[in-house]
Coordinates of C-alpha atoms in Angstrom, one line a residue:
M1 CA 0.1 -0.3 0.0
S2 CA 1.2 3.1 -1.0
Q3 CA 1.4 5.1 2.2
S4 CA 0.6 8.7 3.0
K5 CA 3.4 11.1 4.2
N6 CA 3.7 11.5 7.7
I7 CA 1.5 9.1 8.7
H8 CA 2.2 5.6 10.3
F9 CA -0.1 2.8 9.6
P10 CA -0.1 0.5 12.5
E11 CA -0.5 -3.2 11.9
C12 CA -4.0 -3.1 13.0
F13 CA -5.0 -1.0 10.3
S14 CA -3.6 -3.2 7.9
G15 CA -5.4 -6.1 9.5
A16 CA -8.4 -4.2 9.0
L17 CA -8.5 -3.2 5.5
K18 CA -7.7 -6.8 4.8
Q19 CA -10.7 -8.1 6.3
V20 CA -13.2 -5.1 4.7
A21 CA -11.3 -6.4 1.3
R22 CA -12.0 -9.9 1.8
E23 CA -15.9 -9.2 3.1
Q24 CA -16.7 -6.8 0.0
G25 CA -15.5 -9.6 -2.3
F26 CA -12.3 -8.6 -3.6
T27 CA -9.9 -11.4 -4.7
E28 CA -6.9 -12.1 -2.1
G29 CA -3.6 -11.6 -4.1
I30 CA -5.2 -9.6 -6.9
Y31 CA -6.5 -6.4 -5.4
R32 CA -4.2 -3.6 -4.5
L33 CA -4.3 -0.9 -1.9
E34 CA -3.5 3.1 -2.4
S35 CA -3.9 5.7 0.0
E36 CA -3.7 9.5 0.3
S37 CA -4.6 11.9 3.0
G38 CA -8.1 11.8 4.0
C39 CA -8.4 15.5 5.3
N40 CA -6.6 18.9 4.6
V41 CA -4.1 20.2 7.2
G42 CA -5.9 21.8 9.9
D43 CA -9.4 20.5 9.5
G44 CA -9.3 20.0 13.3
F45 CA -10.2 16.1 13.7
A46 CA -9.2 14.1 16.7
G47 CA -7.3 11.3 14.7
D48 CA -6.1 11.1 11.4
L49 CA -7.7 10.5 8.3
V50 CA -6.8 8.4 5.4
K51 CA -8.5 7.8 2.2
V52 CA -7.9 4.4 0.7
Y53 CA -8.6 3.0 -2.8
I54 CA -9.2 -0.8 -2.9
R55 CA -8.7 -1.6 -6.6
E56 CA -8.9 -4.7 -8.7
T57 CA -9.4 -5.0 -12.4
G58 CA -13.2 -3.7 -13.2
R59 CA -13.6 -2.8 -9.3
E60 CA -13.1 0.0 -7.1
L61 CA -14.0 1.0 -3.5
V62 CA -13.1 3.9 -1.7
V63 CA -13.0 3.9 2.1
L64 CA -12.2 6.5 4.8
C65 CA -10.2 5.2 7.5
K66 CA -9.9 7.1 11.3
L67 CA -7.1 6.4 13.2
L68 CA -5.8 7.6 16.4
P69 CA -3.1 10.3 16.2
E70 CA 0.6 9.4 16.8
N71 CA 1.0 12.1 19.6
E72 CA 1.1 10.3 22.8
M73 CA -1.1 12.8 24.9
R74 CA -3.5 13.3 21.7
K75 CA -3.8 9.5 21.3
Q76 CA -4.7 9.4 25.3
Q77 CA -7.2 12.2 24.9
G78 CA -8.8 10.9 22.0
L79 CA -9.3 7.2 22.9
S80 CA -12.6 7.2 24.8
L81 CA -13.8 9.3 21.8
F82 CA -12.7 6.9 19.5
Y83 CA -13.9 4.0 21.9
R84 CA -17.5 5.7 22.0
E85 CA -17.6 6.4 18.0
S86 CA -16.8 2.4 17.7
E87 CA -19.4 1.5 19.8
A88 CA -22.0 3.7 18.4
Y89 CA -21.5 2.2 14.8
V90 CA -21.2 -1.2 16.1
K91 CA -24.0 -1.1 18.8
I92 CA -25.9 1.9 19.4
L93 CA -26.6 2.9 15.5
P94 CA -27.8 -0.8 14.9
L95 CA -29.8 -0.8 17.6
L96 CA -31.9 2.4 17.0
L97 CA -32.5 1.4 13.3
K98 CA -33.7 -1.9 14.2
F99 CA -36.1 -0.4 16.3
Q100 CA -36.7 2.4 13.7
Q101 CA -37.4 -0.6 10.8
E102 CA -39.7 -2.7 13.0
K103 CA -42.2 0.2 13.3
A104 CA -42.5 0.3 9.5
L105 CA -43.3 3.7 9.4
P106 CA -45.0 5.1 6.3
E107 CA -42.8 6.6 3.5
V108 CA -44.6 9.9 4.0
L109 CA -43.2 10.0 7.4
P110 CA -39.7 11.3 8.4
R111 CA -37.0 9.0 9.4
F112 CA -33.2 9.0 10.4
N113 CA -31.1 7.3 8.2
N114 CA -28.0 10.1 7.9
V115 CA -25.5 7.7 8.5
P116 CA -22.6 6.6 6.6
R117 CA -22.0 2.9 6.0
C118 CA -19.5 1.8 8.4
Y119 CA -17.4 -1.4 7.2
Y120 CA -15.1 -1.8 10.5
A121 CA -14.8 -0.3 13.7
K122 CA -12.9 -1.5 16.6
T123 CA -11.1 -0.1 19.5
T124 CA -9.0 -1.8 22.0
I125 CA -8.5 0.4 25.1
E126 CA -5.6 -1.7 26.6
K127 CA -3.4 -1.3 23.3
M128 CA -4.5 2.1 22.6
E129 CA -5.1 0.9 19.0
S130 CA -8.6 2.2 17.0
V131 CA -9.5 1.6 13.2
I132 CA -13.1 2.9 11.8
I133 CA -13.5 2.4 8.1
M134 CA -16.4 4.0 6.6
E135 CA -17.8 5.0 3.1
D136 CA -16.1 8.1 1.9
L137 CA -19.2 10.7 1.5
R138 CA -17.4 12.9 -0.8
M139 CA -18.0 10.4 -3.5
Q140 CA -21.8 11.4 -3.1
A141 CA -20.6 15.1 -3.8
F142 CA -20.6 15.7 0.3
R143 CA -17.9 18.3 1.1
M144 CA -16.5 19.5 4.2
W145 CA -18.0 22.7 5.3
D146 CA -14.9 25.3 5.4
K147 CA -15.1 26.1 9.2
A148 CA -13.4 29.5 8.8
N149 CA -16.9 30.5 7.5
P150 CA -20.2 30.4 9.3
V151 CA -22.5 27.9 8.6
D152 CA -25.7 29.3 6.5
F153 CA -29.3 29.1 8.0
E154 CA -30.4 26.2 5.6
H155 CA -27.4 23.9 6.9
A156 CA -28.0 24.4 10.5
R157 CA -31.7 23.8 9.8
L158 CA -31.0 21.0 8.0
L159 CA -28.3 19.3 10.8
M160 CA -31.1 20.2 14.0
I161 CA -33.9 18.3 11.7
T162 CA -31.5 15.5 11.5
L163 CA -30.7 15.7 15.3
G164 CA -34.3 15.9 16.0
H165 CA -34.9 12.6 14.0
L166 CA -32.1 10.4 15.7
H167 CA -33.1 11.5 19.6
A168 CA -37.0 11.1 18.4
I169 CA -35.8 7.2 17.9
S170 CA -34.0 7.1 21.2
F171 CA -36.7 8.6 23.3
A172 CA -39.4 6.1 21.5
M173 CA -37.1 3.3 22.1
K174 CA -36.6 4.3 25.8
D175 CA -40.4 4.5 26.3
Q176 CA -41.8 1.4 24.4
Q177 CA -38.5 -1.0 24.8
P178 CA -36.9 0.0 28.1
E179 CA -34.9 -3.2 28.6
E180 CA -33.6 -2.9 24.9
F181 CA -32.7 0.6 25.3
A182 CA -30.9 -0.4 28.8
Q183 CA -27.9 -1.4 26.7
C184 CA -27.5 2.4 25.7
R185 CA -27.1 3.0 29.5
E186 CA -24.0 1.2 30.0
F187 CA -22.0 3.8 28.3
T188 CA -19.9 6.5 30.3
D189 CA -19.5 10.0 28.9
P190 CA -16.0 10.0 26.8
M191 CA -15.8 13.8 26.7
T192 CA -15.3 14.1 30.7
K193 CA -12.3 11.6 30.0
M194 CA -10.8 13.5 27.3
L195 CA -11.2 16.8 29.2
A196 CA -9.5 15.2 32.2
L197 CA -6.6 14.7 29.8
D198 CA -6.1 18.4 28.8
P199 CA -4.0 19.9 31.4
K200 CA -3.6 23.3 29.1
K201 CA -7.5 23.2 29.4
T202 CA -7.7 23.9 25.5
F203 CA -11.6 23.0 25.3
D204 CA -12.3 25.7 27.7
K205 CA -10.2 28.7 26.1
M206 CA -11.8 27.4 22.6
T207 CA -15.3 27.5 23.9
A208 CA -14.7 30.9 26.1
S209 CA -13.6 32.2 22.5
M210 CA -16.8 31.2 20.7
C211 CA -18.8 32.8 23.1
R212 CA -16.6 36.0 22.7
R213 CA -17.1 35.6 19.1
A214 CA -20.9 35.1 19.7
M215 CA -21.1 38.3 21.8
D216 CA -19.5 40.8 19.1
T217 CA -22.3 39.7 16.8
L218 CA -25.0 41.2 19.2
E219 CA -26.5 44.5 19.1
K220 CA -26.0 47.0 21.8
D221 CA -29.1 46.9 22.9
E222 CA -29.0 43.0 23.3
T223 CA -28.2 43.2 27.2
F224 CA -30.0 40.1 28.1
R225 CA -28.1 37.8 25.6
R226 CA -24.7 39.7 26.1
E227 CA -25.1 39.1 30.3
K228 CA -26.0 35.2 29.4
L229 CA -23.1 34.7 27.4
E230 CA -21.0 36.5 29.8
Q231 CA -22.0 34.2 32.5
L232 CA -21.5 31.2 30.2
Q233 CA -18.0 31.9 29.0
D234 CA -15.7 30.7 31.4
R235 CA -18.1 27.9 32.7
C236 CA -19.0 26.3 29.4
V237 CA -17.2 22.9 30.1
Q238 CA -19.0 22.7 33.5
E239 CA -22.3 23.0 31.7
I240 CA -21.3 20.4 29.4
T241 CA -19.9 18.1 32.3
A242 CA -23.4 18.8 33.8
C243 CA -25.7 17.6 31.2
V244 CA -24.3 14.3 31.3
D245 CA -23.6 13.8 34.8

């Protein structure tokens, strides 16, 4: 596999790709793997993204692979998030989508299906290893939003509608199948673990900066909103933690 510069591919990554290729019907010894960086510098992901082409004559599968960063501190900070993401693809989402499918909703009713196909997801805490392999949605003309630009209303509206559909399933399942839903209660909050491993309080500084930027958009007479943001800017992390406590 032709490797991207400055990215070290762990053994677990190569094994995961071989498993995906085999499961997708590629011929052992015939197919080839080619790779390139899966994101732009500064995109701000919690790990390294690698775009991989699985190819043999007449066939191609493009996947996006997410790996833990090489930096030891960032790896420790990101491990709990990777574990939760792996569990989401392997356990939580299949559970919720199965519940939704069983309801046989009429076609005219909205449903949650905004999830990329996940081919492989496994995080091993003891070995500090994680690999998540999913479809690359950019092949369907999706594009990353430039984070330097504010999100427009239409994209924000679509996001909130989609999140509403997702949470609606969880609330319905919690009410109608509490025993099945109990599996989702077993998970601990990964954000708290990540923040505990952030000695420089980077996330605190980022959220405070976001509050200040929000205040800069207010009119002079919007004193109520300004006061609320001033109260929040230095305790965003505490509020986030309280939500999952």
